[in-house]
Amino acid sequence: MERCVGLSGKPTVVDDVRFVEWAQNEIAVVPDFHKRILFSDEAHFWLNGYVNKQNCRIWSEANPQVYVETPLHPEKLTVWCALWAGGIFLQKR
């Protein structure tokens, strides 16, 4: 089942309830259903020390008007990892 989200791009309470009901139905049909769930995510690590400010807040007393130019596409390492009942999958790109 693909997880549906509201217009904001975030799951709503109704979406959450539907997902839980779906999962409960699957568990009733397939008792080891929870062992078939795969959780995955990826993260990007910039090699020049750049931090994605969308996901991280940095507070400073320094002058906010001062900035350092960086290349448009800095070098980065992307790490993907998945976890399931059988262990961990890890892939480096």
C-alpha positions as MATLAB code, in Angstrom:
seq = 'MERCVGLSGKPTVVDDVRFVEWAQNEIAVVPDFHKRILFSDEAHFWLNGYVNKQNCRIWSEANPQVYVETPLHPEKLTVWCALWAGGIFLQKR';
ca = [
       0.000    0.000    0.000;
       1.319    3.409   -0.889;
       0.920    5.905    1.925;
      -1.340    8.749    0.805;
      -0.889   12.251    2.133;
      -3.003   15.395    2.215;
      -2.505   18.479    0.075;
       0.146   19.820    2.458;
       2.344   16.818    1.685;
       2.035   15.577    5.275;
      -0.199   12.746    6.479;
      -3.437   13.939    8.060;
      -5.221   12.272   10.983;
      -7.613   10.659    8.494;
      -4.649    9.325    6.508;
      -3.130    7.917    9.700;
      -6.382    6.189   10.703;
      -6.768    4.665    7.226;
      -3.191    3.403    7.332;
      -3.649    1.811   10.774;
      -6.905    0.150    9.688;
      -5.191   -1.196    6.577;
      -2.277   -2.543    8.646;
      -4.632   -4.201   11.153;
      -6.491   -5.919    8.305;
      -3.221   -7.162    6.816;
      -2.086   -8.528   10.199;
      -5.415  -10.370   10.570;
      -4.877  -12.068    7.189;
      -1.096  -12.611    7.403;
       0.038  -13.084   11.039;
       3.726  -12.440   10.261;
       2.904   -9.329    8.227;
       5.051   -7.178   10.528;
       8.079   -9.211    9.451;
       7.506   -8.136    5.842;
       7.693   -4.395    6.492;
      10.744   -2.578    5.181;
      11.706    0.818    6.620;
      14.128    2.841    4.510;
      15.638    6.294    4.291;
      18.540    8.086    2.711;
      20.765   10.924    3.835;
      23.153   13.238    2.011;
      26.463   14.242    3.577;
      28.243   17.118    1.856;
      32.010   16.682    1.789;
      32.711   20.423    2.039;
      30.886   20.760    5.374;
      27.698   22.232    3.889;
      24.596   21.689    6.023;
      21.112   21.623    4.494;
      19.478   24.426    6.452;
      16.012   23.160    5.560;
      16.581   20.231    7.910;
      18.854   21.891   10.461;
      18.673   25.182   12.328;
      21.882   26.967   13.305;
      21.738   29.937   15.671;
      24.541   32.486   15.726;
      25.264   35.917   17.130;
      27.432   36.689   14.094;
      26.360   39.085   11.335;
      23.677   37.308    9.260;
      24.537   39.462    6.231;
      27.971   37.839    5.868;
      28.001   34.766    3.656;
      30.432   32.465    1.899;
      29.811   31.466   -1.704;
      29.766   27.759   -2.428;
      29.628   25.797   -5.685;
      26.171   25.113   -7.085;
      26.564   21.354   -6.648;
      29.103   20.474   -3.952;
      30.466   16.949   -3.692;
      28.368   14.744   -1.470;
      28.009   11.199   -0.256;
      24.519    9.687   -0.279;
      23.845    6.809    2.081;
      20.721    4.654    1.798;
      19.762    2.223    4.515;
      16.815   -0.104    5.068;
      15.783   -2.089    8.113;
      13.464   -5.077    8.300;
      12.926   -8.175   10.446;
      15.714   -9.965    8.565;
      18.392   -7.346    9.263;
      19.798   -4.181    7.725;
      20.451   -3.305    4.079;
      23.051   -0.611    3.486;
      24.078    0.809    0.136;
      26.560    3.569   -0.681;
      26.281    5.516   -3.951;
];
